[in-house]
CSV table of C-alpha atoms in Angstrom, one decimal:
chain,number,residue,atom,x,y,z
P,1,ARG,CA,27.4,-19.7,-23.5
P,2,LYS,CA,30.0,-19.0,-20.8
P,3,THR,CA,29.5,-19.2,-17.3
P,4,LEU,CA,31.3,-17.1,-14.9
P,5,GLY,CA,33.9,-19.2,-13.5
P,6,GLU,CA,35.2,-20.5,-17.4
P,7,ILE,CA,35.4,-16.3,-18.1
P,8,LEU,CA,37.2,-15.8,-15.1
P,9,TYR,CA,39.1,-19.1,-14.3
P,10,PRO,CA,39.8,-20.2,-18.1
P,11,GLU,CA,41.8,-23.3,-19.1
P,12,GLY,CA,41.9,-23.4,-23.2
P,13,THR,CA,39.7,-21.2,-23.9
P,14,GLU,CA,39.5,-17.8,-25.7
P,15,PHE,CA,39.6,-16.7,-22.6
P,16,GLU,CA,42.5,-17.7,-21.1
P,17,ILE,CA,44.9,-14.7,-21.3
P,18,LEU,CA,42.5,-13.9,-18.1
P,19,SER,CA,43.8,-16.3,-16.1
P,20,ALA,CA,47.2,-14.2,-15.4
P,21,LEU,CA,45.3,-11.0,-14.0
P,22,LYS,CA,45.2,-10.8,-10.2
P,23,ARG,CA,44.3,-7.4,-10.0
P,24,VAL,CA,41.8,-5.4,-12.2
P,25,GLU,CA,40.8,-1.9,-11.5
P,26,PHE,CA,38.8,0.6,-13.1
P,27,THR,CA,38.8,4.7,-11.5
P,28,ASN,CA,36.0,7.3,-12.9
P,29,ALA,CA,34.4,5.1,-15.6
P,30,VAL,CA,31.8,6.8,-17.4
P,31,LEU,CA,28.8,4.9,-18.4
P,32,LYS,CA,27.2,6.6,-20.9
P,33,GLY,CA,23.6,6.3,-22.3
P,34,PRO,CA,20.3,7.8,-23.5
P,35,GLN,CA,19.8,11.4,-22.7
P,36,ILE,CA,18.2,11.3,-19.4
P,37,GLN,CA,15.6,14.5,-18.5
P,38,THR,CA,13.1,14.7,-15.6
P,39,ASP,CA,12.0,17.4,-13.3
P,40,ASP,CA,13.4,17.0,-10.5
P,41,MET,CA,17.2,16.9,-12.1
P,42,ALA,CA,19.5,19.8,-11.4
P,43,MET,CA,20.3,19.6,-15.2
P,44,ALA,CA,20.2,16.4,-18.2
P,45,SER,CA,22.8,14.7,-18.2
P,46,ASP,CA,23.7,11.5,-21.0
P,47,TYR,CA,25.5,9.6,-18.4
P,48,LEU,CA,23.9,6.8,-16.1
P,49,ALA,CA,26.6,6.3,-13.8
P,50,VAL,CA,30.2,6.9,-12.8
P,51,ILE,CA,32.1,3.3,-11.7
P,52,ASP,CA,35.4,2.6,-9.6
P,53,LEU,CA,35.7,-0.9,-9.7
P,54,ALA,CA,39.0,-3.5,-8.4
P,55,LEU,CA,38.9,-6.4,-8.5
P,56,ASN,CA,41.2,-9.3,-6.7
P,57,LYS,CA,41.7,-12.9,-8.1
P,58,ASN,CA,42.6,-15.5,-4.9
P,59,LYS,CA,42.9,-19.3,-4.6
P,60,MET,CA,39.2,-19.2,-3.4
P,61,GLY,CA,37.5,-16.6,-6.1
P,62,ILE,CA,37.0,-13.3,-6.7
P,63,GLN,CA,36.8,-10.0,-4.5
P,64,GLY,CA,35.4,-7.0,-5.7
P,65,ASP,CA,35.1,-3.0,-4.5
P,66,LEU,CA,32.4,-1.9,-6.6
P,67,ASN,CA,31.3,1.9,-6.3
P,68,ILE,CA,28.9,3.5,-8.5
P,69,SER,CA,27.6,7.4,-8.3
P,70,LEU,CA,24.2,8.6,-10.3
P,71,PRO,CA,23.0,11.6,-11.4
P,72,ALA,CA,21.2,12.9,-8.2
P,73,SER,CA,18.9,15.8,-8.0
P,74,GLN,CA,21.1,19.2,-6.7
P,75,GLY,CA,21.9,19.3,-3.2
P,76,GLN,CA,22.0,15.6,-2.9
P,77,LYS,CA,24.4,12.8,-3.7
P,78,SER,CA,23.1,9.2,-5.2
P,79,PHE,CA,25.5,5.9,-5.0
P,80,VAL,CA,26.0,2.1,-4.7
P,81,LYS,CA,28.7,1.6,-2.3
P,82,SER,CA,28.9,-2.6,-2.8
P,83,ASP,CA,31.0,-5.4,-2.4
P,84,VAL,CA,31.4,-8.5,-4.7
P,85,VAL,CA,32.4,-11.9,-4.0
P,86,TYR,CA,32.9,-15.0,-6.4
P,87,ARG,CA,33.3,-18.1,-5.3
P,88,LEU,CA,35.3,-20.6,-7.6
P,89,GLN,CA,33.9,-24.2,-6.1
P,90,GLU,CA,30.3,-23.0,-4.9
P,91,LYS,CA,29.9,-21.4,-8.0
P,92,ASP,CA,27.8,-18.7,-7.1
P,93,LEU,CA,28.2,-14.5,-7.0
P,94,THR,CA,27.3,-13.0,-3.8
P,95,PHE,CA,26.4,-8.7,-3.8
P,96,THR,CA,26.1,-6.8,-0.6
P,97,ALA,CA,25.4,-3.0,-1.3
P,98,SER,CA,24.6,0.2,0.2
P,99,ILE,CA,22.6,2.9,-1.5
P,100,GLN,CA,21.7,6.2,-1.2
P,101,ASP,CA,19.0,8.4,-2.6
P,102,ILE,CA,18.5,5.9,-5.7
P,103,ASN,CA,15.5,7.3,-7.6
P,104,PRO,CA,14.5,4.6,-9.7
P,105,SER,CA,13.0,7.1,-12.4
P,106,VAL,CA,16.8,8.0,-13.5
P,107,PHE,CA,17.1,4.5,-15.3
P,108,ALA,CA,13.8,4.7,-17.5
P,109,PRO,CA,15.6,5.6,-20.9
P,110,TYR,CA,17.2,2.3,-20.3
P,111,PHE,CA,13.3,0.5,-20.1
P,112,PRO,CA,11.1,2.2,-22.6
P,113,ASP,CA,9.0,-0.1,-22.2
P,114,SER,CA,7.9,0.3,-19.0
P,115,PRO,CA,6.5,4.4,-18.9
P,116,LEU,CA,5.6,4.6,-15.8
P,117,LEU,CA,9.0,4.2,-14.1
P,118,LYS,CA,10.1,8.1,-15.3
P,119,LYS,CA,7.2,9.6,-13.5
P,120,GLN,CA,8.2,7.6,-9.7
P,121,ASN,CA,9.5,10.3,-7.6
P,122,LEU,CA,11.0,8.8,-4.5
P,123,LEU,CA,14.6,8.5,-3.3
P,124,LEU,CA,15.4,4.8,-1.7
P,125,ASP,CA,18.2,4.5,0.8
P,126,GLY,CA,19.2,1.3,2.9
P,127,LYS,CA,21.0,-2.1,2.0
P,128,VAL,CA,20.8,-4.8,-1.0
P,129,ASN,CA,22.0,-8.4,-0.3
P,130,ALA,CA,21.8,-11.0,-3.7
P,131,ALA,CA,22.5,-13.7,-4.8
P,132,PHE,CA,23.2,-15.5,-8.1
P,133,ASP,CA,24.0,-18.1,-9.8
P,134,GLU,CA,27.2,-19.0,-12.3
P,135,LEU,CA,24.9,-18.3,-14.8
P,136,LEU,CA,24.8,-14.6,-12.9
P,137,LYS,CA,20.9,-15.4,-12.5
P,138,LEU,CA,19.4,-14.2,-9.3
P,139,GLN,CA,18.5,-17.1,-6.6
P,140,MET,CA,18.1,-14.8,-3.7
P,141,ALA,CA,16.9,-11.2,-2.6
P,142,THR,CA,16.9,-9.4,0.4
P,143,LEU,CA,16.2,-5.0,0.9
P,144,ASP,CA,16.3,-3.7,3.7
P,145,LEU,CA,15.0,-0.3,2.4
P,146,ASN,CA,14.0,3.5,3.5
P,147,VAL,CA,12.0,6.0,1.4
P,148,PRO,CA,12.2,9.2,3.8
P,149,GLU,CA,9.4,10.9,1.4
P,150,GLY,CA,8.2,10.7,-2.3
P,151,LYS,CA,5.2,9.8,-4.5
P,152,ILE,CA,4.0,6.8,-6.9
P,153,THR,CA,2.2,7.0,-10.2
P,154,ILE,CA,0.1,4.1,-10.6
P,155,PRO,CA,-2.6,5.4,-13.3
P,156,GLU,CA,-4.6,2.2,-13.4
P,157,VAL,CA,-4.8,1.9,-9.3
P,158,TYR,CA,-5.3,5.9,-8.6
P,159,ASP,CA,-6.0,8.8,-10.7
P,160,GLU,CA,-3.1,11.3,-8.7
P,161,GLY,CA,0.6,10.7,-7.7
P,162,LEU,CA,0.2,9.0,-4.2
P,163,ASP,CA,2.2,10.9,-1.6
P,164,LEU,CA,4.5,8.6,0.7
P,165,LYS,CA,6.5,8.9,3.9
P,166,ASP,CA,8.4,7.5,6.4
P,167,ILE,CA,8.4,4.0,4.1
P,168,ILE,CA,10.4,1.1,6.4
P,169,PHE,CA,10.7,-2.0,3.8
P,170,LYS,CA,11.8,-4.8,4.3
P,171,ALA,CA,11.5,-8.6,2.1
P,172,HIS,CA,13.4,-10.9,0.8
P,173,LEU,CA,13.2,-13.2,-2.6
P,174,ASN,CA,13.7,-17.2,-3.0
P,175,ARG,CA,13.9,-17.3,-6.8
P,176,PRO,CA,14.3,-21.2,-6.6
P,177,GLU,CA,11.0,-21.2,-4.4
P,178,LYS,CA,9.9,-18.6,-6.4
P,179,THR,CA,8.6,-16.6,-3.0
P,180,LEU,CA,8.8,-13.2,-2.1
P,181,GLU,CA,8.3,-12.4,1.3
P,182,ILE,CA,7.8,-9.0,2.5
P,183,SER,CA,7.9,-8.9,6.4
P,184,THR,CA,7.9,-5.4,7.2
P,185,PHE,CA,5.7,-2.7,5.1
P,186,GLU,CA,5.7,1.2,7.2
P,187,ALA,CA,4.4,4.1,6.1
P,188,SER,CA,2.3,6.8,5.9
P,189,VAL,CA,-0.1,6.5,3.1
P,190,GLY,CA,-1.5,9.6,1.4
P,191,GLY,CA,-1.6,10.5,5.2
P,192,VAL,CA,-2.2,7.3,6.6
P,193,PRO,CA,-0.3,5.1,8.6
P,194,VAL,CA,0.1,2.1,7.3
P,195,LEU,CA,1.5,-1.2,8.4
P,196,GLY,CA,1.7,-4.4,6.1
P,197,SER,CA,2.9,-8.0,5.4
P,198,ALA,CA,2.6,-10.6,2.7
P,199,ILE,CA,4.1,-13.4,1.8
P,200,ALA,CA,3.9,-13.9,-2.1
P,201,THR,CA,4.0,-16.7,-4.2
P,202,PHE,CA,4.6,-16.9,-8.2
P,203,ASP,CA,5.1,-19.1,-11.1
P,204,LYS,CA,3.9,-18.6,-14.4
P,205,GLY,CA,3.1,-15.0,-15.0
P,206,GLU,CA,1.0,-14.9,-11.8
P,207,VAL,CA,1.0,-13.6,-8.4
P,208,HIS,CA,-0.7,-14.8,-5.5
P,209,ALA,CA,-0.1,-13.2,-2.0
P,210,PRO,CA,-2.2,-13.5,1.1
P,211,LEU,CA,-1.6,-9.4,2.5
P,212,ILE,CA,-2.6,-7.7,5.8
P,213,LEU,CA,-2.7,-4.1,6.2
P,214,LYS,CA,-3.5,-2.1,9.1
P,215,ILE,CA,-4.2,1.3,10.0
P,216,PRO,CA,-3.6,2.4,13.6
P,217,GLU,CA,-6.1,5.6,13.2
P,218,ALA,CA,-7.0,7.6,9.3
P,219,LYS,CA,-10.0,9.8,9.5
P,220,MET,CA,-13.0,8.8,7.5
P,221,SER,CA,-12.6,11.3,5.2
P,222,GLN,CA,-8.6,10.1,4.0
P,223,ILE,CA,-9.3,6.4,3.4
P,224,SER,CA,-10.8,7.1,-0.4
P,225,SER,CA,-7.9,8.7,-1.3
P,226,VAL,CA,-5.5,6.1,-0.6
P,227,PHE,CA,-8.2,3.1,-1.7
P,228,PRO,CA,-7.5,1.3,-4.7
P,229,LYS,CA,-9.7,3.7,-7.4
P,230,SER,CA,-9.8,0.1,-9.8
P,231,HIS,CA,-12.1,-1.3,-6.4
P,232,LEU,CA,-14.3,1.8,-5.2
P,233,GLU,CA,-17.5,0.6,-6.8
P,234,SER,CA,-16.8,-2.6,-5.4
P,235,ALA,CA,-19.1,-3.3,-2.0
P,236,ALA,CA,-16.4,-3.3,-0.1
P,237,GLY,CA,-15.3,0.1,-1.6
P,238,GLN,CA,-18.5,1.9,-1.5
P,239,TRP,CA,-19.2,1.1,2.3
P,240,LEU,CA,-15.5,2.4,3.1
P,241,THR,CA,-15.2,4.9,0.8
P,242,GLN,CA,-18.9,6.5,0.8
P,243,LYS,CA,-21.7,4.8,3.7
P,244,ILE,CA,-19.5,5.2,6.2
P,245,SER,CA,-18.5,9.0,6.1
P,246,LYS,CA,-17.4,11.0,8.8
P,247,GLY,CA,-15.7,10.2,12.2
P,248,LYS,CA,-12.3,8.5,12.3
P,249,MET,CA,-11.1,4.5,12.1
P,250,ARG,CA,-9.0,2.5,14.2
P,251,GLU,CA,-7.6,-0.5,14.7
P,252,ALA,CA,-8.8,-1.1,11.3
P,253,VAL,CA,-7.3,-4.5,9.4
P,254,LEU,CA,-7.8,-6.0,5.7
P,255,ASN,CA,-6.8,-9.6,4.9
P,256,THR,CA,-7.0,-10.1,1.4
P,257,ASP,CA,-5.7,-12.6,-1.1
P,258,PHE,CA,-4.0,-10.1,-3.7
P,259,GLN,CA,-3.7,-11.6,-7.2
P,260,VAL,CA,-2.1,-11.3,-10.5
P,261,ILE,CA,-3.7,-13.8,-13.1
P,262,ARG,CA,-2.2,-14.1,-16.3
P,263,ASP,CA,-4.5,-14.6,-19.2
P,264,PRO,CA,-3.1,-17.8,-21.4
P,265,GLU,CA,-4.8,-16.4,-24.4
P,266,THR,CA,-3.8,-13.6,-24.5
P,267,GLY,CA,-1.1,-12.8,-22.3
P,268,ALA,CA,-2.6,-9.8,-20.4
P,269,ARG,CA,-2.6,-9.9,-16.7
P,270,GLU,CA,-5.4,-8.9,-14.1
P,271,ALA,CA,-5.2,-7.8,-10.3
P,272,LYS,CA,-8.1,-8.6,-7.9
P,273,MET,CA,-8.5,-9.2,-4.3
P,274,ALA,CA,-10.1,-12.2,-2.7
P,275,ASP,CA,-11.3,-13.2,0.4
P,276,THR,CA,-11.2,-10.1,1.7
P,277,LYS,CA,-12.0,-9.1,5.1
P,278,VAL,CA,-12.3,-6.0,6.5
P,279,SER,CA,-12.6,-5.1,10.7
P,280,PHE,CA,-12.2,-2.4,12.5
P,281,LYS,CA,-13.2,0.1,15.5
P,282,ALA,CA,-15.2,3.3,14.7
P,283,GLU,CA,-16.0,6.8,16.4
P,284,GLY,CA,-18.2,9.2,15.7
P,285,VAL,CA,-18.8,7.7,12.0
P,286,SER,CA,-22.6,8.4,10.0
P,287,VAL,CA,-23.9,5.3,7.9
P,288,LYS,CA,-26.0,6.0,5.0
P,289,TYR,CA,-27.4,2.6,4.0
P,290,SER,CA,-29.4,4.2,1.4
P,291,ASP,CA,-30.7,7.4,-0.8
P,292,THR,CA,-34.1,6.5,1.1
P,293,LEU,CA,-33.2,5.8,4.8
P,294,MET,CA,-32.6,7.9,7.4
P,295,PRO,CA,-28.3,7.8,8.1
P,296,VAL,CA,-27.3,7.0,12.0
P,297,THR,CA,-24.9,9.5,12.7
P,298,ASP,CA,-22.4,9.6,15.7
P,299,VAL,CA,-21.8,5.6,15.6
P,300,ILE,CA,-19.2,4.6,18.3
P,301,GLY,CA,-18.7,0.7,18.2
P,302,SER,CA,-17.1,-1.5,15.5
P,303,GLY,CA,-17.6,-3.6,12.2
P,304,ILE,CA,-16.9,-6.4,10.4
P,305,TYR,CA,-16.8,-6.7,6.5
P,306,GLU,CA,-16.3,-10.3,5.1
P,307,ASN,CA,-18.2,-12.8,2.9
P,308,ASP,CA,-20.5,-9.7,0.9
P,309,ALA,CA,-21.6,-8.4,4.2
P,310,LEU,CA,-21.1,-6.0,6.7
P,311,SER,CA,-21.6,-6.6,10.6
P,312,ILE,CA,-22.0,-3.4,13.0
P,313,LYS,CA,-22.0,-3.5,16.6
P,314,ALA,CA,-22.9,-0.2,18.1
P,315,GLN,CA,-21.8,1.4,21.5
P,316,SER,CA,-24.2,4.0,20.1
P,317,GLY,CA,-25.6,6.0,17.4
P,318,ASN,CA,-28.6,8.5,16.6
P,319,ILE,CA,-31.1,8.6,14.1
P,320,LYS,CA,-31.9,11.9,13.9
P,321,ASP,CA,-33.0,13.2,17.8
P,322,ILE,CA,-33.2,9.2,18.6
P,323,LYS,CA,-30.4,7.8,20.5
P,324,GLY,CA,-29.7,4.8,20.2
P,325,ARG,CA,-28.1,2.2,22.9
P,326,ASN,CA,-25.8,-1.8,22.0
P,327,ILE,CA,-27.4,-1.5,18.4
P,328,ASN,CA,-26.5,-4.5,16.2
P,329,LEU,CA,-27.2,-4.7,12.6
P,330,LYS,CA,-25.7,-7.2,9.4
P,331,LEU,CA,-26.1,-6.6,5.7
P,332,THR,CA,-25.8,-9.1,3.3
P,333,ASN,CA,-25.4,-9.6,-0.1
P,334,LEU,CA,-24.4,-6.3,-0.6
P,335,SER,CA,-22.4,-6.8,-4.1
P,336,VAL,CA,-26.1,-7.9,-5.5
P,337,ALA,CA,-28.7,-5.6,-6.8
P,338,GLY,CA,-31.4,-5.1,-3.9
P,339,GLY,CA,-28.8,-6.8,-1.6
P,340,GLY,CA,-28.1,-5.6,1.7
P,341,MET,CA,-31.0,-6.5,4.1
């Protein structure tokens, strides 16, 4: 295996002829691949990219300009414009790029083991910074991306594609420390405004990510469409999508430890949430504990779900014709049969 430095600055190797080169330039180079056919493409294409590349060698290392044009939907331009710098003494490679209207699905033919990639339909704009070691292994990456609108498909999480709009995403990957920090996530998800942040650690195929999601305001009828179907039947899922209805939720905050655990024997991965806490304020909602009890309607108050219990403090609420004030209610053991008292 050759390092990048040995290839670009060879001495007594099979690459020695390259040492005399001061500049290399490729113009309109076509990178071909499997035929691409997606519903949102203007036409089928048998190329992945058109590439312009210029590399200049100096005493410090290599400086390059890389422009890539990709297949795009009709009326759009899809491209990557980047600067590439290789520093000889530090033996590292840095990559800075601006991207416009990049649809991840265009790369689907090159990842046949990831069929979900072809089903994604969103356009990425923004900037990417990355650093590689001399073996071209990614060490650091910073993403600052925008998605005006699109749709993602995750069959294990949602029955249908989820509409996304006005996404702002900022993240930093540190591979040596095995961390991924998502400092900013802002989006309209299925019509619900969502703000989020997380600091994830990963090791040996497992991920642990303490996660904070905030919903400034949403109708209760919208919550079920964005709540993961894998957790709809959980205690939190039943209360937030079935037993609490009508009205609207404000200042909702979800704190949870999102985990991806790998089975050491089968290699299968399972996603789950642990130590989940949800707090919210509610206006005009209805709370139906069970089919045998009358619902409390027009509730104005706040609630906290934590440790398999739901605490509700209501300034007001009605049970049929009876109007109540300053109602305090705590339901425990929600996930246990017969619990909730």
